[in-house]
Structure formats: structure tokens, C-alpha cells
Short mmCIF file of N, CA, C and O in Angstrom, two decimals:
data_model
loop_
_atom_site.label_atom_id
_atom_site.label_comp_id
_atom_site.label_asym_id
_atom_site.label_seq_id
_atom_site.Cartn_x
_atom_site.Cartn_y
_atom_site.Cartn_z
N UNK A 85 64.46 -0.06 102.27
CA UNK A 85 65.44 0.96 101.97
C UNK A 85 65.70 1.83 103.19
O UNK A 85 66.80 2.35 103.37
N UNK A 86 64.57 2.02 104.15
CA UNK A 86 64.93 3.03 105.06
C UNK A 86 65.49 2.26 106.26
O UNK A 86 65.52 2.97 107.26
N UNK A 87 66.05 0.74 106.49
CA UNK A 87 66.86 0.38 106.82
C UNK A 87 67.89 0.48 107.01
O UNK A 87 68.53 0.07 107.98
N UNK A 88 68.45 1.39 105.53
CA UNK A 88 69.85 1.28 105.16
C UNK A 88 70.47 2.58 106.22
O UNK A 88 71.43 2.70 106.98
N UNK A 89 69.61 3.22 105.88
CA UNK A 89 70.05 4.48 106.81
C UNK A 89 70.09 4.53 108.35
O UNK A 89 69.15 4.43 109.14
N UNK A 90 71.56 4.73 108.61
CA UNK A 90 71.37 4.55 110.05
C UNK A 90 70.49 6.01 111.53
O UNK A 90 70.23 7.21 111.54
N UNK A 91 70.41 5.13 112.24
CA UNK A 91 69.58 6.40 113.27
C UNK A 91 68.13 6.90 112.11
O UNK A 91 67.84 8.05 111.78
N UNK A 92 67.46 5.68 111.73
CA UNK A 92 66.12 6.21 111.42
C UNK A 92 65.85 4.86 112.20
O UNK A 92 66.21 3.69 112.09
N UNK A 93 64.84 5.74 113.22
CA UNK A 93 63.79 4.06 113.49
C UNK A 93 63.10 3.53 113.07
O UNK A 93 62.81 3.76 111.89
N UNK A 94 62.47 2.50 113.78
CA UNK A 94 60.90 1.57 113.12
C UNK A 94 59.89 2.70 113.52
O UNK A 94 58.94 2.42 112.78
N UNK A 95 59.49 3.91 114.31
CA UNK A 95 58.66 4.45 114.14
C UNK A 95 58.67 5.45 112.81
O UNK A 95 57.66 5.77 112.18
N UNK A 96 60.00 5.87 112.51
CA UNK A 96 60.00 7.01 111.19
C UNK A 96 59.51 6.36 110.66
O UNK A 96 58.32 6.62 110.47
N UNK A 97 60.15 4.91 109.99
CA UNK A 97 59.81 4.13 109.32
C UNK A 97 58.25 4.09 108.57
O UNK A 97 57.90 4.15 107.39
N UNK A 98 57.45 3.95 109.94
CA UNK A 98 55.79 3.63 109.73
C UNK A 98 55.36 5.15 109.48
O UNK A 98 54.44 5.29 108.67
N UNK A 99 55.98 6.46 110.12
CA UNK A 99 55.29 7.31 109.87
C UNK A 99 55.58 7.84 108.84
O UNK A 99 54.82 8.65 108.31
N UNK A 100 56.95 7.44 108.25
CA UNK A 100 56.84 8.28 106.10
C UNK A 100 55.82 7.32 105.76
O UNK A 100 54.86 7.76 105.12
N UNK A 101 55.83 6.25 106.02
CA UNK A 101 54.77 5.28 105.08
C UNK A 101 53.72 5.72 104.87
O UNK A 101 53.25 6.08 103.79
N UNK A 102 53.08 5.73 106.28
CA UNK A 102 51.62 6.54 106.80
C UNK A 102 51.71 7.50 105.97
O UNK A 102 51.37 7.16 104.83
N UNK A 103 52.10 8.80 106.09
CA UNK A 103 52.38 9.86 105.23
C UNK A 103 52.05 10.21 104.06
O UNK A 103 51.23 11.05 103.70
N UNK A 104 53.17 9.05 103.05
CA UNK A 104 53.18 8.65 102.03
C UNK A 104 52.87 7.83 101.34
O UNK A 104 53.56 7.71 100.32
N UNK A 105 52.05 7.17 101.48
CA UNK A 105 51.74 5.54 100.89
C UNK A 105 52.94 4.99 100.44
O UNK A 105 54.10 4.92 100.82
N UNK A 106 52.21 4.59 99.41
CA UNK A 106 53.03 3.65 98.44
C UNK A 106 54.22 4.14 97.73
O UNK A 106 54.03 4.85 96.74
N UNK A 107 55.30 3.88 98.07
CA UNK A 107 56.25 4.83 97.21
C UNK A 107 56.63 4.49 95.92
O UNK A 107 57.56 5.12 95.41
N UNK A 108 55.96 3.43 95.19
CA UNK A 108 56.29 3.37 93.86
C UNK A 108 54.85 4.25 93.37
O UNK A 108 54.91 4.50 92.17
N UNK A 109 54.13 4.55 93.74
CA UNK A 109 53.43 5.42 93.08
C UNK A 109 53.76 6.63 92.31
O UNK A 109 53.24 7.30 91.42
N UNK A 110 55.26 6.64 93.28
CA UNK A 110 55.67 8.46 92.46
C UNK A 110 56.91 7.62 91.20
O UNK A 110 57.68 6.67 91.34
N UNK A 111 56.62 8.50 90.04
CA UNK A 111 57.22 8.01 88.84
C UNK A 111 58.57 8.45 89.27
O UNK A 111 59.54 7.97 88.69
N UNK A 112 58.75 9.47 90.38
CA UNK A 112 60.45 10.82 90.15
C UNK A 112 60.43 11.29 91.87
O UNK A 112 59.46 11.42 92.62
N UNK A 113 61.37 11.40 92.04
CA UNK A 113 61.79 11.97 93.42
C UNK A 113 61.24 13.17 94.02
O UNK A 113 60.93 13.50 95.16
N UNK A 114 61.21 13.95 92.36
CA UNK A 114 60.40 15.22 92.42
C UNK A 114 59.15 15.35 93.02
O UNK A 114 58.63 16.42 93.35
N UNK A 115 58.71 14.34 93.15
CA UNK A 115 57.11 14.10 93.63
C UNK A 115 57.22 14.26 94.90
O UNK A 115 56.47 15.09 95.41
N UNK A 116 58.00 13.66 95.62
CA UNK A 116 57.90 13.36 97.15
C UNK A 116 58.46 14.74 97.22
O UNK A 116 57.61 15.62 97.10
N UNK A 117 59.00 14.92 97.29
CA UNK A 117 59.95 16.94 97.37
C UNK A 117 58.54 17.52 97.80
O UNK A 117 58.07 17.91 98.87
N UNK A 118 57.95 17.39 96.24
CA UNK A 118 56.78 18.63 96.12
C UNK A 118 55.82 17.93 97.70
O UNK A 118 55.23 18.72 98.44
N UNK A 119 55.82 16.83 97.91
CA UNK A 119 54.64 16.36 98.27
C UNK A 119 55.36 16.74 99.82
O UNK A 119 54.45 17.02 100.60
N UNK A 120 56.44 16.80 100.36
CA UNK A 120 56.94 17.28 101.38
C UNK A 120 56.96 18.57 101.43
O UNK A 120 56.72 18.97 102.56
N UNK A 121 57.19 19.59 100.47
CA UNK A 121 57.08 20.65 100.39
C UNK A 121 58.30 21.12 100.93
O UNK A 121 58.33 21.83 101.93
N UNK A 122 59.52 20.68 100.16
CA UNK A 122 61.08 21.25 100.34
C UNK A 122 61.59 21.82 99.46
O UNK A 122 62.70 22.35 99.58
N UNK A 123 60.74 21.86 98.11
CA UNK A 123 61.51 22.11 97.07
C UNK A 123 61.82 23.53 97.23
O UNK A 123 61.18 24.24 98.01
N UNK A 124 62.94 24.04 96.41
CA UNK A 124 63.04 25.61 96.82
C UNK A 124 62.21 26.17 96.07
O UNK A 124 61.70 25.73 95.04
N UNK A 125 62.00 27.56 96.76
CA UNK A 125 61.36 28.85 96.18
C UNK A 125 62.39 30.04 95.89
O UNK A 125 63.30 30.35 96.66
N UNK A 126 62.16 30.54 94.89
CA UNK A 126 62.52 31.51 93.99
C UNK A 126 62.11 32.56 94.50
O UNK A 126 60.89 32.56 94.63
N UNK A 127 62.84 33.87 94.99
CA UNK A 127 62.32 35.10 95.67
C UNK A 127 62.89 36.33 94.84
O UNK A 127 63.91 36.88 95.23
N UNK A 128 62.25 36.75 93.72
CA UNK A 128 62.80 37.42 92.71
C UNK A 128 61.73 38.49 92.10
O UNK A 128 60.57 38.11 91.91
N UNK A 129 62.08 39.71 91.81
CA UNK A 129 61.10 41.04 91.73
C UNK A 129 62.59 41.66 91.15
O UNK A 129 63.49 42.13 91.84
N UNK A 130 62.55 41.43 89.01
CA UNK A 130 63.07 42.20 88.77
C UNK A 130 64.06 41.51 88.28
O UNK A 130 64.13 40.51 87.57
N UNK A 131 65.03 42.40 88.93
CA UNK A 131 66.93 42.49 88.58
C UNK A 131 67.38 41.94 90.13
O UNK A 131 68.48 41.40 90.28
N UNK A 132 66.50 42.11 91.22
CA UNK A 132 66.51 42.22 92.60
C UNK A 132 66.38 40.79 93.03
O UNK A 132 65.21 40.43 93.19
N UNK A 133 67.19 40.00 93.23
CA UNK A 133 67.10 38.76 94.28
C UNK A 133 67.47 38.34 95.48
O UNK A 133 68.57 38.39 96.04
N UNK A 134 66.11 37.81 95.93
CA UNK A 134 65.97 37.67 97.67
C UNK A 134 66.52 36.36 98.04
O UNK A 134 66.90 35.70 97.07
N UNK A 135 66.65 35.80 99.25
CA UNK A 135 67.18 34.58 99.59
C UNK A 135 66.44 33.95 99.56
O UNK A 135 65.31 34.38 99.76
N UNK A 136 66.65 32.49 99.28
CA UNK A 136 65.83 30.96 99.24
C UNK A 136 65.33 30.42 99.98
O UNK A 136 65.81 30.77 101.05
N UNK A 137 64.30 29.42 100.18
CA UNK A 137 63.63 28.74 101.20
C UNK A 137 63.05 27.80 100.59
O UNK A 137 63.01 27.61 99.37
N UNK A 138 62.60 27.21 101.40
CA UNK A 138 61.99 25.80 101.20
C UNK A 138 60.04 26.42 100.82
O UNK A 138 59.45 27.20 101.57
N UNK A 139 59.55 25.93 99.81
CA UNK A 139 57.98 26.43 99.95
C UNK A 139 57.38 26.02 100.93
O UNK A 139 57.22 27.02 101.63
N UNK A 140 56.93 25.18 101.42
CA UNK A 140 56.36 25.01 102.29
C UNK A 140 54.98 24.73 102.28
O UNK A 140 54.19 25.08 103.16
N UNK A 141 54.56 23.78 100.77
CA UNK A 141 53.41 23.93 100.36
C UNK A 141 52.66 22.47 100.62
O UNK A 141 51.51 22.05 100.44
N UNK A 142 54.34 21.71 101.32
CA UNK A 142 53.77 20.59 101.32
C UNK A 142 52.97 19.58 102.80
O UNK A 142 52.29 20.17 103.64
N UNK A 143 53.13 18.59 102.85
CA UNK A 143 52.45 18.14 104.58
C UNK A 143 53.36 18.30 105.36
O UNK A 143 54.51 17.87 105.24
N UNK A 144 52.81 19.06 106.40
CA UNK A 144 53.85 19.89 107.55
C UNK A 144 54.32 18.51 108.57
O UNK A 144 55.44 18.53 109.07
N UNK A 145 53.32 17.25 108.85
CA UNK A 145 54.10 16.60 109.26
C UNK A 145 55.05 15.36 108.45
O UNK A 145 55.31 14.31 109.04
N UNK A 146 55.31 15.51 107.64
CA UNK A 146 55.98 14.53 106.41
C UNK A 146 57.25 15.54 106.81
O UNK A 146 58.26 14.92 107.15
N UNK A 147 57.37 17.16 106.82
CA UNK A 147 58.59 17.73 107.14
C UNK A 147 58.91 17.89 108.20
O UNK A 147 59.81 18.71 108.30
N UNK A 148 58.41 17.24 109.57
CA UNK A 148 58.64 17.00 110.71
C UNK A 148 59.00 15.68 110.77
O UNK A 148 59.71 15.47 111.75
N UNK A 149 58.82 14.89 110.23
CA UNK A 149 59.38 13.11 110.53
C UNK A 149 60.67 13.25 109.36
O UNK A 149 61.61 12.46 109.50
N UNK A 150 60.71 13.94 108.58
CA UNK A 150 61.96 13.96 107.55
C UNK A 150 63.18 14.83 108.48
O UNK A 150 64.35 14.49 108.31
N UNK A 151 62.88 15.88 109.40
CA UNK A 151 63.70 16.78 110.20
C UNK A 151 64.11 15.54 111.42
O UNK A 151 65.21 15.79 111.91
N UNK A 152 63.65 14.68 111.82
CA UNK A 152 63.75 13.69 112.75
C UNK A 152 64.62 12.71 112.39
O UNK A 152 65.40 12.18 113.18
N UNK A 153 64.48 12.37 110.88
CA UNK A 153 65.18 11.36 110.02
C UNK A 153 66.65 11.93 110.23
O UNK A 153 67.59 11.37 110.80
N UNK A 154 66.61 13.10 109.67
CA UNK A 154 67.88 13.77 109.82
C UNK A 154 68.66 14.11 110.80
O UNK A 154 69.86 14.34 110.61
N UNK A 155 67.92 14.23 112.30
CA UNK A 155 68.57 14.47 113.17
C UNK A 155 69.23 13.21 113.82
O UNK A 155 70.23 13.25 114.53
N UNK A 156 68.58 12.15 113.50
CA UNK A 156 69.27 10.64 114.31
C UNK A 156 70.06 10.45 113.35
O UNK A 156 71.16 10.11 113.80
N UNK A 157 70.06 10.53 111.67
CA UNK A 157 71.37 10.38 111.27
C UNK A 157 72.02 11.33 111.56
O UNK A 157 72.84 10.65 112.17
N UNK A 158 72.51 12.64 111.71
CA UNK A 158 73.72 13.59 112.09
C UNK A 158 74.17 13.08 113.79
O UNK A 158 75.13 13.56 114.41
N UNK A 159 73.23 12.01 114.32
CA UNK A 159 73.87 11.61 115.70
C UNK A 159 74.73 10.60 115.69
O UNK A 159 75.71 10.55 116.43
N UNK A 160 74.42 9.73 114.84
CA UNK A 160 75.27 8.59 114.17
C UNK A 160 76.25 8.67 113.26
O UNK A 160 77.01 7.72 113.06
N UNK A 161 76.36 9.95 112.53
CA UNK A 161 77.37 10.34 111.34
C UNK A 161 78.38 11.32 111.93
O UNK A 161 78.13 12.52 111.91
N UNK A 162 79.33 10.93 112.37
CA UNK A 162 79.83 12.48 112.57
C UNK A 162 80.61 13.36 111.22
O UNK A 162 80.79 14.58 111.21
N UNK A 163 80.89 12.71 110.46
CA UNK A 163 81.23 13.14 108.83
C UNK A 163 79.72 14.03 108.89
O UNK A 163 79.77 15.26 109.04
N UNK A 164 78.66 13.46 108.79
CA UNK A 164 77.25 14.50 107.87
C UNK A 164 77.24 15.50 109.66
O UNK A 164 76.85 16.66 109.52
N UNK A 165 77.44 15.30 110.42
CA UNK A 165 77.58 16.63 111.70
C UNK A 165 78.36 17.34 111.31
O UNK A 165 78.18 18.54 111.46
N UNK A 166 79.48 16.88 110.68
CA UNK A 166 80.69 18.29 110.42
C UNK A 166 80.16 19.24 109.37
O UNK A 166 80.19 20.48 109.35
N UNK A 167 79.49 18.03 108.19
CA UNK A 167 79.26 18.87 106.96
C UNK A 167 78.26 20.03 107.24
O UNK A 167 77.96 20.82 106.35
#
């Protein structure tokens, strides 16, 4: 699958694997999120709401090879560069 996507290499490749094992292990997408630690956080006290972020609860380098993923595709896409 991570073929399909262009501007990811054979090293991303090995290092989500590494990372992540087996990816049928996760039943939901939700898993890998949490397990990357992108999902958003809620910044709220009240009536009073703060701006969003990513938690950050997950493996710091799984969100460094996913920021890499993304940057060789926005070099190859210029549609996802504009967006």
C-alpha cells in the first residue's frame, strides 16, 4: 500500500513497519492515530475554548517518519502543496 503513494521511499517504507509492526493488528485507523499520537486534543476550561493540537502522546519517531512521508508527497503533488 505504501507504494501507492508517491515520494514515500523504501526507507519510510521499513521505518513505519519497524515502528509499527504488523498493520493488521490494528482492528481501526484510530489505533495508529493514537499510536502516532496525532489525534487532536481538546483545550477547554468552561464556556472558554483554547486552540487545538495534536496530543502528542504518541512515538515521537513514528511522527517524524509520517512528517517525512508528507513532505516527499507535497514535493511530488503540487495540488496537496497548494492545499
Amino acid at each position: 500500500v505504501l507504494d501507492t503513494v508517491p515520494g514515500v521511499t523504501p526507507e519510510n517504507h521499513a521505518l513505519i513497519l519497524g515502528l509499527v509492526g504488523d498493520p493488521k493488528q490494528y482492528d481501526r485507523s484510530s489505533c495508529l492515530v493514537k499510536l502516532a499520537g496525532t489525534e487532536p486534543r481538546e483545550n477547554q476550561s468552561g464556556n472558554a475554548e483554547g486552540s487545538h493540537s495534536i496530543s502528542r502522546r504518541g512515538r515521537a519517531p513514528l511522527r517524524c517518519v509520517l512528517y517525512r512521508i508528507v513532505m516527499g508527497f507535497a514535493r511530488s503533488n503540487p495540488e496537496f502543496t497548494a492545499y
